[in-house]
Tab-separated table of C-alpha atoms in Angstrom:
chain	number	residue	atom	x	y	z
A	1	MET	CA	32.793	-18.162	-73.751
A	2	GLN	CA	31.927	-14.583	-72.959
A	3	GLU	CA	31.128	-14.180	-69.315
A	4	ILE	CA	28.397	-11.138	-68.430
A	5	VAL	CA	27.619	-9.985	-65.123
A	6	VAL	CA	23.782	-9.702	-64.296
A	7	GLY	CA	22.757	-7.573	-61.367
A	8	CYS	CA	19.662	-8.131	-59.386
A	9	VAL	CA	18.596	-4.887	-57.519
A	10	GLN	CA	16.829	-5.689	-53.829
A	11	LEU	CA	15.027	-2.707	-52.755
A	12	ARG	CA	12.180	-1.430	-50.690
A	13	ILE	CA	9.100	-0.126	-52.830
A	14	ARG	CA	8.518	3.390	-51.480
A	15	LEU	CA	6.429	6.660	-52.948
A	16	PRO	CA	8.969	9.170	-53.649
A	17	GLN	CA	7.944	12.821	-53.163
A	18	ASP	CA	9.208	14.023	-56.849
A	19	ARG	CA	11.340	12.562	-59.473
A	20	GLU	CA	14.589	13.706	-58.620
A	21	GLU	CA	14.327	11.652	-55.713
A	22	LEU	CA	13.490	8.629	-57.030
A	23	GLU	CA	16.116	8.896	-59.602
A	24	GLU	CA	18.650	9.418	-57.148
A	25	HIS	CA	17.649	6.214	-55.153
A	26	LEU	CA	17.550	4.017	-58.029
A	27	LEU	CA	21.145	5.577	-59.479
A	28	ARG	CA	22.478	4.322	-56.169
A	29	PHE	CA	21.906	0.717	-57.454
A	30	ALA	CA	22.667	1.528	-60.886
A	31	ARG	CA	26.425	2.995	-59.793
A	32	LEU	CA	26.901	0.319	-57.824
A	33	ALA	CA	25.991	-2.390	-60.381
A	34	GLN	CA	28.469	-0.254	-62.758
A	35	THR	CA	31.502	-0.703	-60.447
A	36	LYS	CA	30.897	-4.415	-60.781
A	37	ARG	CA	30.866	-4.165	-64.588
A	38	THR	CA	27.212	-5.499	-64.951
A	39	ARG	CA	25.766	-5.270	-68.284
A	40	LEU	CA	22.220	-6.572	-67.366
A	41	LEU	CA	20.623	-4.819	-64.356
A	42	ILE	CA	17.357	-6.129	-63.288
A	43	PHE	CA	14.948	-4.406	-60.599
A	44	PRO	CA	12.439	-6.167	-58.904
A	45	GLN	CA	8.561	-6.614	-59.385
A	46	TYR	CA	6.517	-3.621	-58.969
A	47	SER	CA	9.627	-1.021	-58.892
A	48	GLY	CA	8.116	0.448	-61.711
A	49	LEU	CA	5.154	1.715	-59.779
A	50	MET	CA	7.479	3.855	-57.927
A	51	ALA	CA	7.605	5.966	-61.058
A	52	ALA	CA	4.103	5.881	-61.852
A	53	ALA	CA	3.188	7.495	-58.504
A	54	LEU	CA	4.945	10.189	-59.813
A	55	VAL	CA	2.011	10.853	-61.857
A	56	THR	CA	-0.907	10.601	-58.886
A	57	THR	CA	-2.357	13.806	-57.900
A	58	GLY	CA	-4.202	15.301	-55.380
A	59	THR	CA	-4.263	15.504	-51.634
A	60	ARG	CA	-4.981	12.128	-50.819
A	61	SER	CA	-1.696	11.217	-53.077
A	62	GLY	CA	0.514	13.575	-51.114
A	63	LEU	CA	-0.505	12.468	-47.838
A	64	LEU	CA	0.220	8.970	-48.717
A	65	ARG	CA	3.708	9.996	-49.805
A	66	GLN	CA	4.290	12.210	-46.667
A	67	ALA	CA	3.208	8.690	-44.592
A	68	ASP	CA	5.682	6.445	-46.461
A	69	GLN	CA	8.491	8.969	-45.263
A	70	ALA	CA	8.029	7.151	-41.868
A	71	ARG	CA	9.215	3.875	-43.220
A	72	ARG	CA	12.653	5.278	-44.585
A	73	ALA	CA	15.393	4.080	-42.632
A	74	ASN	CA	17.228	7.312	-42.116
A	75	ALA	CA	14.022	9.026	-40.872
A	76	SER	CA	14.278	11.658	-38.064
A	77	PHE	CA	11.910	11.602	-34.863
A	78	TRP	CA	10.187	14.490	-36.616
A	79	THR	CA	9.801	13.312	-39.786
A	80	ARG	CA	8.327	10.150	-38.376
A	81	ALA	CA	6.104	12.276	-36.329
A	82	GLN	CA	4.946	14.023	-39.142
A	83	ALA	CA	4.488	10.981	-41.256
A	84	LYS	CA	2.203	9.481	-38.681
A	85	LEU	CA	0.097	12.364	-38.590
A	86	ALA	CA	-0.208	12.045	-42.540
A	87	GLY	CA	-0.929	8.651	-42.413
A	88	GLY	CA	-4.096	9.020	-40.038
A	89	ALA	CA	-5.331	12.236	-42.623
A	90	ALA	CA	-5.034	9.817	-45.317
A	91	GLY	CA	-6.826	7.211	-43.555
A	92	VAL	CA	-9.330	9.489	-42.281
A	93	LEU	CA	-10.147	10.773	-46.190
A	94	GLY	CA	-9.905	7.069	-47.078
A	95	ALA	CA	-6.703	7.782	-49.008
A	96	ASP	CA	-5.881	4.424	-51.456
A	97	PHE	CA	-2.981	4.266	-53.383
A	98	GLY	CA	-4.416	1.543	-56.146
A	99	LYS	CA	-7.291	4.074	-56.847
A	100	SER	CA	-5.086	6.784	-57.240
A	101	LEU	CA	-2.767	4.893	-59.760
A	102	GLU	CA	-6.104	3.609	-61.407
A	103	GLY	CA	-7.259	7.300	-61.703
A	104	ALA	CA	-4.048	8.099	-63.237
A	105	LEU	CA	-4.331	5.132	-65.730
A	106	ILE	CA	-7.589	6.252	-66.797
A	107	GLN	CA	-6.954	9.876	-67.342
A	108	ARG	CA	-3.178	10.278	-68.263
A	109	PRO	CA	-2.145	6.219	-69.368
A	110	ASP	CA	0.658	8.440	-71.907
A	111	ASP	CA	1.803	10.323	-68.554
A	112	VAL	CA	2.326	7.200	-66.610
A	113	ARG	CA	4.035	4.986	-69.119
A	114	GLU	CA	6.226	8.443	-69.879
A	115	ALA	CA	6.915	8.334	-66.131
A	116	VAL	CA	8.456	4.637	-65.975
A	117	THR	CA	10.119	4.589	-69.527
A	118	SER	CA	11.771	7.946	-69.232
A	119	LEU	CA	13.294	6.918	-65.518
A	120	PHE	CA	14.414	3.523	-66.751
A	121	SER	CA	15.434	4.195	-69.995
A	122	ALA	CA	17.748	7.053	-68.757
A	123	ILE	CA	19.528	4.806	-66.432
A	124	ALA	CA	20.302	2.292	-69.213
A	125	ARG	CA	21.584	4.941	-71.732
A	126	HIS	CA	23.835	6.980	-68.791
A	127	HIS	CA	25.284	3.604	-67.490
A	128	GLY	CA	25.545	1.817	-70.541
A	129	MET	CA	23.773	-1.329	-69.870
A	130	THR	CA	20.544	-3.117	-70.274
A	131	VAL	CA	17.860	-2.404	-68.044
A	132	VAL	CA	14.859	-4.510	-67.241
A	133	ALA	CA	12.611	-2.283	-65.428
A	134	GLY	CA	10.488	-3.052	-62.584
A	135	SER	CA	6.976	-4.352	-63.537
A	136	ALA	CA	3.970	-1.796	-62.992
A	137	TYR	CA	0.231	-1.427	-64.422
A	138	LEU	CA	0.391	0.068	-67.971
A	139	GLN	CA	-1.808	0.468	-70.675
A	140	ASP	CA	-0.994	-1.656	-73.610
A	141	GLU	CA	-1.550	-0.712	-77.437
A	142	ASP	CA	-5.100	-2.153	-77.135
A	143	GLY	CA	-6.431	0.282	-74.548
A	144	ALA	CA	-6.045	-2.655	-71.759
A	145	ILE	CA	-4.284	-1.950	-68.127
A	146	ARG	CA	-1.893	-4.804	-67.890
A	147	HIS	CA	1.001	-5.479	-65.778
A	148	ILE	CA	4.266	-4.978	-67.595
A	149	ALA	CA	8.262	-5.232	-67.391
A	150	LEU	CA	10.017	-3.355	-69.781
A	151	VAL	CA	13.671	-3.928	-70.861
A	152	PHE	CA	15.884	-0.738	-71.929
A	153	GLY	CA	19.525	-0.762	-73.236
């Protein structure tokens, strides 16, 4: 009987500033899993939304990303202060990540899917393992928005 190692990632969902930041964040877990000879790596529910968030644009989305910086464990006092101001401004402007994501899914559904698939498929390919991407809201073949988890590898 052959044993396989399954890795389950536990992470805090956050709004990345850019793809490089998100990629580095997720690659930390993949590198650790690779050292343990993991063959199946499972990301948590909704972690695909971090990649989908990269497609959201506009001032309000930018403020939400900036406000999210305060939640980082290694955030400096100055970063936390700036994030608090951004969070206040986001509140005044009525920024809503759900609405931003909904707009991206309606206007650019292919870009949202590409953001999720390119990131997690690259992790699977680079580390030679099967990756279950965290779920995200994506448009399916029928054009309906569904809560979907994708598997790569």
